[in-house]
Amino acid sequence: MSSESRDENSCVSIESDGTNTESVVRSCMPGSEALRPCTSVTSLPTICSTNKYELCKKNYLIGSTAGGAGAMLGSRELNRVFPSKCVWVHVVTWNMSNPKQQQYPDDLSELFFSSPSSDVASIYLVCLQEIPNEKQELLIRLQASIGPRHVLFSYAIHGSLAVLVFLARELIWYTSGRESLDRFDVIFWAGDMNFRIQHPRHIVENLLTTERTNSTYDNLLTADELLISQAEGRVFPRFHEGRITFPPTYKFDLNSDTYDSSEKRRTPSYTDRILFMNQKKGTVVCLHYDMISTIRTSDHRPVYGFYSLKLKAGCDNVALAAGSFHRDIYIAGNQRRARRFDPIRLPKSSSKTRVCSLQ
């Protein structure tokens, strides 16, 4: 079997002998005398994994399990999309210190891919404080950094605060609309909480200049205002936090690993935190919790947490988001990413398509 698409500039031919699952993609550019092998691709499985009679009965606007195991949020769909019944969630918080456009990195991929795990999260929650004035530019940079496998599903900006949710593209059909936010099993609370270490600076510095081990950080945390307040039952009841095995994240001199050298000489502290609460114990497991030391454009270091979240079949009549996401940001971000990484450069004056791409 062979099919071919051709115009005056390029052509693509897909050939198969009908006996195996592989096809050979050949391309012909202007000036070529013959089709040449380009790459080999394996045919994708059928998208609809059910028969046509069951498909006609599915309702993919409401996530109810009333229709049985085959409903959108039912056990059959859960087993198909998440065989392990778990999803990876990456949460990051960063106080950006209100930078100008040229004062923070073009490439922010460290915010997303700093975990030592080789697994890529399906859900990324980004919490930012003191964001720059150019809000649209920030969104595009973040999308360009995370890449085409994830989309900006939703975001909220209030003054200098921003919360963004990036999802793996496949999940946009399984996500509830924003009007369903009163129903939850897990809460993440992340940000610059401004809790300080109640030690004089010289004591903290002496501890940090010795060998930095887990016991060093444990000693610092005995004077941490957040942990003290939680132990007294005054703040964040039922919230948990991953174990801190990294140095304080505030306050640094800009573009430096030196703690505050100004006249105020603030005591290094763990101001940037990620807390979580779950309705059922064991639903969330913190796999990694650390600071990102490579981003130094702020007086705060970003902090991230990498979590395993157990899933269960849905049981509510929840209105789904029906595949919505911020398409304009997705296109702008990935166009910028392509210009950064793609070795192919098209002439700016060209008015006709000269490259045909199959993905």
mmCIF file of C-alpha atoms in Angstrom:
data_model
loop_
_atom_site.group_PDB
_atom_site.id
_atom_site.type_symbol
_atom_site.label_atom_id
_atom_site.label_comp_id
_atom_site.label_asym_id
_atom_site.label_seq_id
_atom_site.Cartn_x
_atom_site.Cartn_y
_atom_site.Cartn_z
ATOM 1 C CA MET A 1 0.000 0.000 0.000
ATOM 2 C CA SER A 2 1.335 3.423 -0.838
ATOM 3 C CA SER A 3 0.003 6.939 -0.446
ATOM 4 C CA GLU A 4 1.690 10.110 -1.614
ATOM 5 C CA SER A 5 1.231 13.839 -1.055
ATOM 6 C CA ARG A 6 3.006 16.235 -3.423
ATOM 7 C CA ASP A 7 3.219 19.935 -4.192
ATOM 8 C CA GLU A 8 5.696 22.028 -6.136
ATOM 9 C CA ASN A 9 8.099 22.185 -3.209
ATOM 10 C CA SER A 10 8.078 18.828 -1.436
ATOM 11 C CA CYS A 11 6.460 15.439 -1.243
ATOM 12 C CA VAL A 12 6.020 12.688 1.310
ATOM 13 C CA SER A 13 5.423 9.026 0.552
ATOM 14 C CA ILE A 14 4.268 6.457 3.116
ATOM 15 C CA GLU A 15 4.739 2.845 2.029
ATOM 16 C CA SER A 16 3.740 -0.449 3.605
ATOM 17 C CA ASP A 17 3.708 -4.013 2.324
ATOM 18 C CA GLY A 18 0.678 -4.828 4.476
ATOM 19 C CA THR A 19 2.482 -7.631 6.300
ATOM 20 C CA ASN A 20 3.909 -5.797 9.308
ATOM 21 C CA THR A 21 3.248 -2.869 11.579
ATOM 22 C CA GLU A 22 5.981 -0.600 10.244
ATOM 23 C CA SER A 23 5.835 1.960 7.484
ATOM 24 C CA VAL A 24 8.716 3.679 5.727
ATOM 25 C CA VAL A 25 8.414 7.422 5.393
ATOM 26 C CA ARG A 26 10.266 8.865 2.419
ATOM 27 C CA SER A 27 10.654 12.523 1.563
ATOM 28 C CA CYS A 28 11.634 14.319 -1.584
ATOM 29 C CA MET A 29 12.813 17.911 -1.543
ATOM 30 C CA PRO A 30 13.198 20.182 -4.575
ATOM 31 C CA GLY A 31 16.060 19.064 -6.783
ATOM 32 C CA SER A 32 16.000 15.434 -5.624
ATOM 33 C CA GLU A 33 15.675 12.799 -8.329
ATOM 34 C CA ALA A 34 14.287 10.039 -6.142
ATOM 35 C CA LEU A 35 12.567 9.433 -2.883
ATOM 36 C CA ARG A 36 15.061 8.752 -0.117
ATOM 37 C CA PRO A 37 14.431 7.026 3.234
ATOM 38 C CA CYS A 38 13.769 9.569 5.960
ATOM 39 C CA THR A 39 12.832 7.564 9.030
ATOM 40 C CA SER A 40 10.964 4.481 10.140
ATOM 41 C CA VAL A 41 7.882 4.820 12.285
ATOM 42 C CA THR A 42 5.772 2.242 14.045
ATOM 43 C CA SER A 43 2.058 2.524 13.450
ATOM 44 C CA LEU A 44 0.073 3.792 16.406
ATOM 45 C CA PRO A 45 -2.505 1.605 18.138
ATOM 46 C CA THR A 46 -6.131 2.264 17.387
ATOM 47 C CA ILE A 47 -7.296 5.276 19.377
ATOM 48 C CA CYS A 48 -10.726 3.801 20.122
ATOM 49 C CA SER A 49 -10.103 0.672 22.183
ATOM 50 C CA THR A 50 -13.785 -0.238 22.372
ATOM 51 C CA ASN A 51 -16.379 -1.407 19.885
ATOM 52 C CA LYS A 52 -18.703 0.989 18.093
ATOM 53 C CA TYR A 53 -21.772 0.022 20.131
ATOM 54 C CA GLU A 54 -20.089 0.874 23.443
ATOM 55 C CA LEU A 55 -18.615 4.036 21.956
ATOM 56 C CA CYS A 56 -22.060 5.375 21.066
ATOM 57 C CA LYS A 57 -23.084 5.169 24.729
ATOM 58 C CA LYS A 58 -20.102 7.047 26.188
ATOM 59 C CA ASN A 59 -20.544 10.509 27.684
ATOM 60 C CA TYR A 60 -17.237 12.379 27.781
ATOM 61 C CA LEU A 61 -18.608 15.684 29.056
ATOM 62 C CA ILE A 62 -19.573 14.346 32.479
ATOM 63 C CA GLY A 63 -17.158 12.218 34.484
ATOM 64 C CA SER A 64 -19.802 10.136 36.211
ATOM 65 C CA THR A 65 -19.331 6.415 36.807
ATOM 66 C CA ALA A 66 -23.095 5.969 36.615
ATOM 67 C CA GLY A 67 -22.623 4.467 33.168
ATOM 68 C CA GLY A 68 -20.570 1.623 34.605
ATOM 69 C CA ALA A 69 -16.909 0.696 34.398
ATOM 70 C CA GLY A 70 -16.610 2.135 30.882
ATOM 71 C CA ALA A 71 -17.507 5.700 31.895
ATOM 72 C CA MET A 72 -14.973 8.483 31.456
ATOM 73 C CA LEU A 73 -13.792 8.314 35.069
ATOM 74 C CA GLY A 74 -14.637 4.654 35.536
ATOM 75 C CA SER A 75 -12.308 1.790 36.383
ATOM 76 C CA ARG A 76 -11.807 0.668 32.778
ATOM 77 C CA GLU A 77 -10.568 4.073 31.633
ATOM 78 C CA LEU A 78 -8.414 4.371 34.746
ATOM 79 C CA ASN A 79 -6.768 1.019 34.024
ATOM 80 C CA ARG A 80 -6.143 2.003 30.412
ATOM 81 C CA VAL A 81 -4.647 5.452 31.051
ATOM 82 C CA PHE A 82 -2.965 4.764 34.421
ATOM 83 C CA PRO A 83 -2.257 1.021 34.746
ATOM 84 C CA SER A 84 -0.241 1.628 37.934
ATOM 85 C CA LYS A 85 -3.116 3.631 39.517
ATOM 86 C CA CYS A 86 -0.585 6.395 40.245
ATOM 87 C CA VAL A 87 0.339 9.711 38.695
ATOM 88 C CA TRP A 88 3.535 11.729 39.180
ATOM 89 C CA VAL A 89 3.029 15.304 40.365
ATOM 90 C CA HIS A 90 5.794 17.935 40.318
ATOM 91 C CA VAL A 91 5.261 21.059 42.448
ATOM 92 C CA VAL A 92 7.644 24.023 42.372
ATOM 93 C CA THR A 93 7.622 27.370 44.163
ATOM 94 C CA TRP A 94 9.837 30.358 43.395
ATOM 95 C CA ASN A 95 9.922 33.965 44.516
ATOM 96 C CA MET A 96 11.290 35.659 41.394
ATOM 97 C CA SER A 97 12.039 39.024 43.095
ATOM 98 C CA ASN A 98 10.154 40.985 40.414
ATOM 99 C CA PRO A 99 12.820 40.798 37.696
ATOM 100 C CA LYS A 100 12.848 42.688 34.434
ATOM 101 C CA GLN A 101 12.440 40.617 31.271
ATOM 102 C CA GLN A 102 16.171 40.286 30.635
ATOM 103 C CA GLN A 103 16.997 39.492 34.272
ATOM 104 C CA TYR A 104 15.700 35.933 34.515
ATOM 105 C CA PRO A 105 16.579 32.913 32.341
ATOM 106 C CA ASP A 106 15.073 32.369 28.902
ATOM 107 C CA ASP A 107 15.299 28.651 29.597
ATOM 108 C CA LEU A 108 13.420 27.740 32.782
ATOM 109 C CA SER A 109 13.536 23.980 32.259
ATOM 110 C CA GLU A 110 15.265 23.514 35.635
ATOM 111 C CA LEU A 111 11.945 24.396 37.267
ATOM 112 C CA PHE A 112 10.394 21.325 35.643
ATOM 113 C CA PHE A 113 13.178 18.772 35.277
ATOM 114 C CA SER A 114 15.382 19.189 38.343
ATOM 115 C CA SER A 115 14.290 15.937 40.000
ATOM 116 C CA PRO A 116 16.879 13.111 39.992
ATOM 117 C CA SER A 117 14.089 10.772 38.910
ATOM 118 C CA SER A 118 14.030 9.817 35.234
ATOM 119 C CA ASP A 119 10.220 9.885 35.330
ATOM 120 C CA VAL A 120 8.419 12.839 33.796
ATOM 121 C CA ALA A 121 5.463 14.111 35.787
ATOM 122 C CA SER A 122 1.994 14.170 34.272
ATOM 123 C CA ILE A 123 0.979 17.177 36.376
ATOM 124 C CA TYR A 124 3.145 20.243 37.026
ATOM 125 C CA LEU A 125 2.030 22.843 39.548
ATOM 126 C CA VAL A 126 4.056 26.077 39.377
ATOM 127 C CA CYS A 127 3.658 28.651 42.175
ATOM 128 C CA LEU A 128 5.408 31.982 41.607
ATOM 129 C CA GLN A 129 5.708 35.125 43.691
ATOM 130 C CA GLU A 130 6.909 38.633 42.793
ATOM 131 C CA ILE A 131 6.580 37.828 39.107
ATOM 132 C CA PRO A 132 7.752 40.253 36.385
ATOM 133 C CA ASN A 133 5.400 42.795 34.855
ATOM 134 C CA GLU A 134 5.500 41.097 31.439
ATOM 135 C CA LYS A 135 3.053 38.328 32.367
ATOM 136 C CA GLN A 136 2.487 36.993 28.831
ATOM 137 C CA GLU A 137 6.226 36.688 28.261
ATOM 138 C CA LEU A 138 6.553 34.652 31.455
ATOM 139 C CA LEU A 139 3.823 32.221 30.347
ATOM 140 C CA ILE A 140 5.458 31.735 26.947
ATOM 141 C CA ARG A 141 8.889 31.117 28.490
ATOM 142 C CA LEU A 142 7.454 28.500 30.823
ATOM 143 C CA GLN A 143 5.655 26.709 27.972
ATOM 144 C CA ALA A 144 8.787 26.810 25.812
ATOM 145 C CA SER A 145 10.774 25.345 28.704
ATOM 146 C CA ILE A 146 8.456 22.440 29.512
ATOM 147 C CA GLY A 147 8.044 21.511 25.838
ATOM 148 C CA PRO A 148 5.272 20.149 23.603
ATOM 149 C CA ARG A 149 4.307 17.108 25.688
ATOM 150 C CA HIS A 150 2.580 19.332 28.262
ATOM 151 C CA VAL A 151 0.019 22.100 27.891
ATOM 152 C CA LEU A 152 -0.889 25.050 30.095
ATOM 153 C CA PHE A 153 -4.242 23.813 31.347
ATOM 154 C CA SER A 154 -5.082 26.667 33.688
ATOM 155 C CA TYR A 155 -3.503 29.596 35.483
ATOM 156 C CA ALA A 156 -4.437 32.408 37.849
ATOM 157 C CA ILE A 157 -2.582 35.687 38.386
ATOM 158 C CA HIS A 158 -3.350 38.015 41.266
ATOM 159 C CA GLY A 159 -1.058 41.012 41.497
ATOM 160 C CA SER A 160 2.465 39.627 41.756
ATOM 161 C CA LEU A 161 1.332 36.046 42.472
ATOM 162 C CA ALA A 162 0.794 33.329 39.877
ATOM 163 C CA VAL A 163 -0.329 29.698 39.996
ATOM 164 C CA LEU A 164 -0.051 27.605 36.822
ATOM 165 C CA VAL A 165 -1.064 24.026 36.055
ATOM 166 C CA PHE A 166 0.610 22.162 33.194
ATOM 167 C CA LEU A 167 -0.797 18.775 32.185
ATOM 168 C CA ALA A 168 0.373 15.993 29.923
ATOM 169 C CA ARG A 169 -1.620 16.472 26.733
ATOM 170 C CA GLU A 170 -3.498 13.197 27.152
ATOM 171 C CA LEU A 171 -4.959 14.286 30.496
ATOM 172 C CA ILE A 172 -6.893 17.339 29.340
ATOM 173 C CA TRP A 173 -9.902 15.107 28.637
ATOM 174 C CA TYR A 174 -9.883 13.688 32.162
ATOM 175 C CA THR A 175 -9.778 16.941 34.112
ATOM 176 C CA SER A 176 -12.691 18.670 35.779
ATOM 177 C CA GLY A 177 -13.651 22.237 35.046
ATOM 178 C CA ARG A 178 -12.676 25.036 37.377
ATOM 179 C CA GLU A 179 -16.209 25.188 38.779
ATOM 180 C CA SER A 180 -15.519 21.847 40.525
ATOM 181 C CA LEU A 181 -12.754 23.122 42.793
ATOM 182 C CA ASP A 182 -14.802 22.530 45.943
ATOM 183 C CA ARG A 183 -14.257 18.779 45.545
ATOM 184 C CA PHE A 184 -10.813 17.456 46.333
ATOM 185 C CA ASP A 185 -8.811 14.614 47.832
ATOM 186 C CA VAL A 186 -5.396 16.315 47.993
ATOM 187 C CA ILE A 187 -4.275 19.904 48.640
ATOM 188 C CA PHE A 188 -0.828 21.335 47.862
ATOM 189 C CA TRP A 189 0.075 24.631 49.546
ATOM 190 C CA ALA A 190 3.278 26.175 48.220
ATOM 191 C CA GLY A 191 4.931 29.571 48.268
ATOM 192 C CA ASP A 192 7.206 32.042 49.999
ATOM 193 C CA MET A 193 5.699 31.657 53.471
ATOM 194 C CA ASN A 194 8.299 33.916 55.107
ATOM 195 C CA PHE A 195 8.866 31.693 58.147
ATOM 196 C CA ARG A 196 12.340 32.289 59.584
ATOM 197 C CA ILE A 197 14.943 30.444 61.641
ATOM 198 C CA GLN A 198 14.986 31.784 65.195
ATOM 199 C CA HIS A 199 18.752 31.589 65.590
ATOM 200 C CA PRO A 200 21.203 34.493 65.364
ATOM 201 C CA ARG A 201 22.935 34.604 62.006
ATOM 202 C CA HIS A 202 26.358 33.615 63.338
ATOM 203 C CA ILE A 203 24.977 30.334 64.725
ATOM 204 C CA VAL A 204 23.362 29.472 61.386
ATOM 205 C CA GLU A 205 26.543 30.386 59.514
ATOM 206 C CA ASN A 206 28.662 28.242 61.826
ATOM 207 C CA LEU A 207 26.406 25.252 61.189
ATOM 208 C CA LEU A 208 26.465 25.792 57.424
ATOM 209 C CA THR A 209 30.247 26.195 57.236
ATOM 210 C CA THR A 210 30.749 22.760 58.779
ATOM 211 C CA GLU A 211 30.057 19.598 56.813
ATOM 212 C CA ARG A 212 26.537 19.894 55.425
ATOM 213 C CA THR A 213 24.739 16.692 56.374
ATOM 214 C CA ASN A 214 21.158 15.819 57.212
ATOM 215 C CA SER A 215 21.955 16.331 60.896
ATOM 216 C CA THR A 216 23.112 19.873 60.065
ATOM 217 C CA TYR A 217 19.735 20.704 58.577
ATOM 218 C CA ASP A 218 17.916 18.939 61.416
ATOM 219 C CA ASN A 219 19.724 21.228 63.865
ATOM 220 C CA LEU A 220 18.669 24.297 61.893
ATOM 221 C CA LEU A 221 15.056 23.135 61.760
ATOM 222 C CA THR A 222 14.763 22.929 65.547
ATOM 223 C CA ALA A 223 14.470 26.728 65.368
ATOM 224 C CA ASP A 224 12.244 26.861 62.263
ATOM 225 C CA GLU A 225 9.161 29.023 62.864
ATOM 226 C CA LEU A 226 6.885 26.938 60.630
ATOM 227 C CA LEU A 227 7.663 23.628 62.324
ATOM 228 C CA ILE A 228 7.385 25.218 65.770
ATOM 229 C CA SER A 229 4.011 26.775 64.897
ATOM 230 C CA GLN A 230 2.722 23.488 63.471
ATOM 231 C CA ALA A 231 3.803 21.585 66.580
ATOM 232 C CA GLU A 232 1.857 24.087 68.685
ATOM 233 C CA GLY A 233 -1.221 23.597 66.486
ATOM 234 C CA ARG A 234 -1.356 27.242 65.382
ATOM 235 C CA VAL A 235 -0.959 26.845 61.600
ATOM 236 C CA PHE A 236 -1.500 24.260 58.843
ATOM 237 C CA PRO A 237 -3.127 21.447 60.824
ATOM 238 C CA ARG A 238 -3.030 18.075 59.002
ATOM 239 C CA PHE A 239 -0.492 19.382 56.478
ATOM 240 C CA HIS A 240 2.728 17.476 55.862
ATOM 241 C CA GLU A 241 6.078 18.311 54.286
ATOM 242 C CA GLY A 242 8.871 16.298 52.736
ATOM 243 C CA ARG A 243 12.062 16.010 54.754
ATOM 244 C CA ILE A 244 14.331 19.032 54.309
ATOM 245 C CA THR A 245 17.853 17.921 53.374
ATOM 246 C CA PHE A 246 19.043 21.132 51.730
ATOM 247 C CA PRO A 247 20.362 24.502 52.948
ATOM 248 C CA PRO A 248 18.158 27.564 53.568
ATOM 249 C CA THR A 249 16.712 29.095 50.402
ATOM 250 C CA TYR A 250 16.740 32.774 51.472
ATOM 251 C CA LYS A 251 18.328 35.344 51.368
ATOM 252 C CA PHE A 252 21.046 35.227 48.690
ATOM 253 C CA ASP A 253 22.931 37.968 46.924
ATOM 254 C CA LEU A 254 21.759 38.070 43.306
ATOM 255 C CA ASN A 255 23.598 35.712 40.933
ATOM 256 C CA SER A 256 25.609 34.375 43.837
ATOM 257 C CA ASP A 257 25.729 31.546 46.379
ATOM 258 C CA THR A 258 26.545 34.042 49.145
ATOM 259 C CA TYR A 259 23.910 34.723 51.770
ATOM 260 C CA ASP A 260 22.820 38.328 52.328
ATOM 261 C CA SER A 261 25.895 40.560 52.523
ATOM 262 C CA SER A 262 23.931 43.817 52.770
ATOM 263 C CA GLU A 263 23.826 45.918 55.927
ATOM 264 C CA LYS A 264 20.782 43.979 57.156
ATOM 265 C CA ARG A 265 22.626 40.632 56.934
ATOM 266 C CA ARG A 266 19.425 38.622 57.250
ATOM 267 C CA THR A 267 19.625 35.189 58.838
ATOM 268 C CA PRO A 268 19.435 32.410 56.198
ATOM 269 C CA SER A 269 16.009 30.773 56.469
ATOM 270 C CA TYR A 270 13.648 28.243 54.911
ATOM 271 C CA THR A 271 11.051 30.717 53.661
ATOM 272 C CA ASP A 272 10.065 28.738 50.541
ATOM 273 C CA ARG A 273 8.026 25.632 51.332
ATOM 274 C CA ILE A 274 5.679 23.038 49.846
ATOM 275 C CA LEU A 275 3.061 21.441 52.103
ATOM 276 C CA PHE A 276 0.429 18.853 51.253
ATOM 277 C CA MET A 277 -2.689 17.416 52.852
ATOM 278 C CA ASN A 278 -4.668 14.345 51.806
ATOM 279 C CA GLN A 279 -8.059 13.118 52.938
ATOM 280 C CA LYS A 280 -6.827 9.524 53.105
ATOM 281 C CA LYS A 281 -3.432 8.656 54.553
ATOM 282 C CA GLY A 282 -0.979 7.322 51.987
ATOM 283 C CA THR A 283 -2.635 8.967 48.987
ATOM 284 C CA VAL A 284 0.415 11.211 48.488
ATOM 285 C CA VAL A 285 4.040 10.133 48.864
ATOM 286 C CA CYS A 286 6.857 12.688 48.621
ATOM 287 C CA LEU A 287 9.640 11.097 46.563
ATOM 288 C CA HIS A 288 11.999 14.084 46.262
ATOM 289 C CA TYR A 289 12.126 17.462 48.013
ATOM 290 C CA ASP A 290 14.951 19.864 47.256
ATOM 291 C CA MET A 291 16.042 23.340 46.250
ATOM 292 C CA ILE A 292 17.173 24.282 42.732
ATOM 293 C CA SER A 293 20.623 25.771 43.186
ATOM 294 C CA THR A 294 21.272 26.529 39.504
ATOM 295 C CA ILE A 295 18.778 29.417 39.211
ATOM 296 C CA ARG A 296 20.409 32.416 40.915
ATOM 297 C CA THR A 297 18.613 35.434 39.440
ATOM 298 C CA SER A 298 16.574 35.976 42.620
ATOM 299 C CA ASP A 299 17.401 36.301 46.313
ATOM 300 C CA HIS A 300 15.312 33.124 46.738
ATOM 301 C CA ARG A 301 16.167 29.671 45.446
ATOM 302 C CA PRO A 302 13.299 27.699 43.873
ATOM 303 C CA VAL A 303 12.079 24.653 45.801
ATOM 304 C CA TYR A 304 10.435 21.624 44.191
ATOM 305 C CA GLY A 305 8.698 18.475 45.345
ATOM 306 C CA PHE A 306 8.137 15.311 43.304
ATOM 307 C CA TYR A 307 5.168 13.233 44.453
ATOM 308 C CA SER A 308 3.388 9.983 43.731
ATOM 309 C CA LEU A 309 -0.385 10.407 43.868
ATOM 310 C CA LYS A 310 -2.715 7.396 44.062
ATOM 311 C CA LEU A 311 -5.758 7.510 41.806
ATOM 312 C CA LYS A 312 -9.179 5.970 42.131
ATOM 313 C CA ALA A 313 -12.150 5.701 39.806
ATOM 314 C CA GLY A 314 -14.398 8.764 39.879
ATOM 315 C CA CYS A 315 -17.716 8.713 41.679
ATOM 316 C CA ASP A 316 -19.121 12.242 41.231
ATOM 317 C CA ASN A 317 -21.106 13.866 38.442
ATOM 318 C CA VAL A 318 -18.295 16.310 37.758
ATOM 319 C CA ALA A 319 -18.378 18.596 34.740
ATOM 320 C CA LEU A 320 -15.205 17.954 32.753
ATOM 321 C CA ALA A 321 -13.076 20.598 31.058
ATOM 322 C CA ALA A 322 -13.677 18.906 27.675
ATOM 323 C CA GLY A 323 -10.089 19.191 26.477
ATOM 324 C CA SER A 324 -9.657 22.914 27.027
ATOM 325 C CA PHE A 325 -6.200 24.456 27.436
ATOM 326 C CA HIS A 326 -4.404 27.693 26.533
ATOM 327 C CA ARG A 327 -3.722 26.984 22.884
ATOM 328 C CA ASP A 328 -2.245 30.425 22.111
ATOM 329 C CA ILE A 329 0.424 30.005 24.802
ATOM 330 C CA TYR A 330 1.122 26.447 23.640
ATOM 331 C CA ILE A 331 1.721 27.552 20.038
ATOM 332 C CA ALA A 332 3.802 30.619 20.929
ATOM 333 C CA GLY A 333 5.918 28.699 23.434
ATOM 334 C CA ASN A 334 6.662 25.785 21.137
ATOM 335 C CA GLN A 335 7.395 28.043 18.182
ATOM 336 C CA ARG A 336 10.018 29.715 20.337
ATOM 337 C CA ARG A 337 11.320 26.330 21.462
ATOM 338 C CA ALA A 338 11.607 25.190 17.844
ATOM 339 C CA ARG A 339 13.661 28.249 16.941
ATOM 340 C CA ARG A 340 15.954 27.473 19.864
ATOM 341 C CA PHE A 341 16.491 23.754 19.263
ATOM 342 C CA ASP A 342 15.527 22.946 15.665
ATOM 343 C CA PRO A 343 18.585 23.029 13.349
ATOM 344 C CA ILE A 344 16.352 23.696 10.327
ATOM 345 C CA ARG A 345 15.969 27.398 9.579
ATOM 346 C CA LEU A 346 13.524 28.601 6.951
ATOM 347 C CA PRO A 347 14.288 31.739 4.905
ATOM 348 C CA LYS A 348 12.312 34.637 6.339
ATOM 349 C CA SER A 349 11.396 35.825 2.853
ATOM 350 C CA SER A 350 9.892 32.490 1.808
ATOM 351 C CA SER A 351 6.139 32.621 1.306
ATOM 352 C CA LYS A 352 5.694 28.918 0.513
ATOM 353 C CA THR A 353 6.042 25.860 2.698
ATOM 354 C CA ARG A 354 9.249 23.991 1.909
ATOM 355 C CA VAL A 355 9.327 21.497 4.763
ATOM 356 C CA CYS A 356 6.749 18.825 5.439
ATOM 357 C CA SER A 357 6.894 17.378 8.948
ATOM 358 C CA LEU A 358 5.262 14.195 10.210
ATOM 359 C CA GLN A 359 4.910 13.768 13.971
#
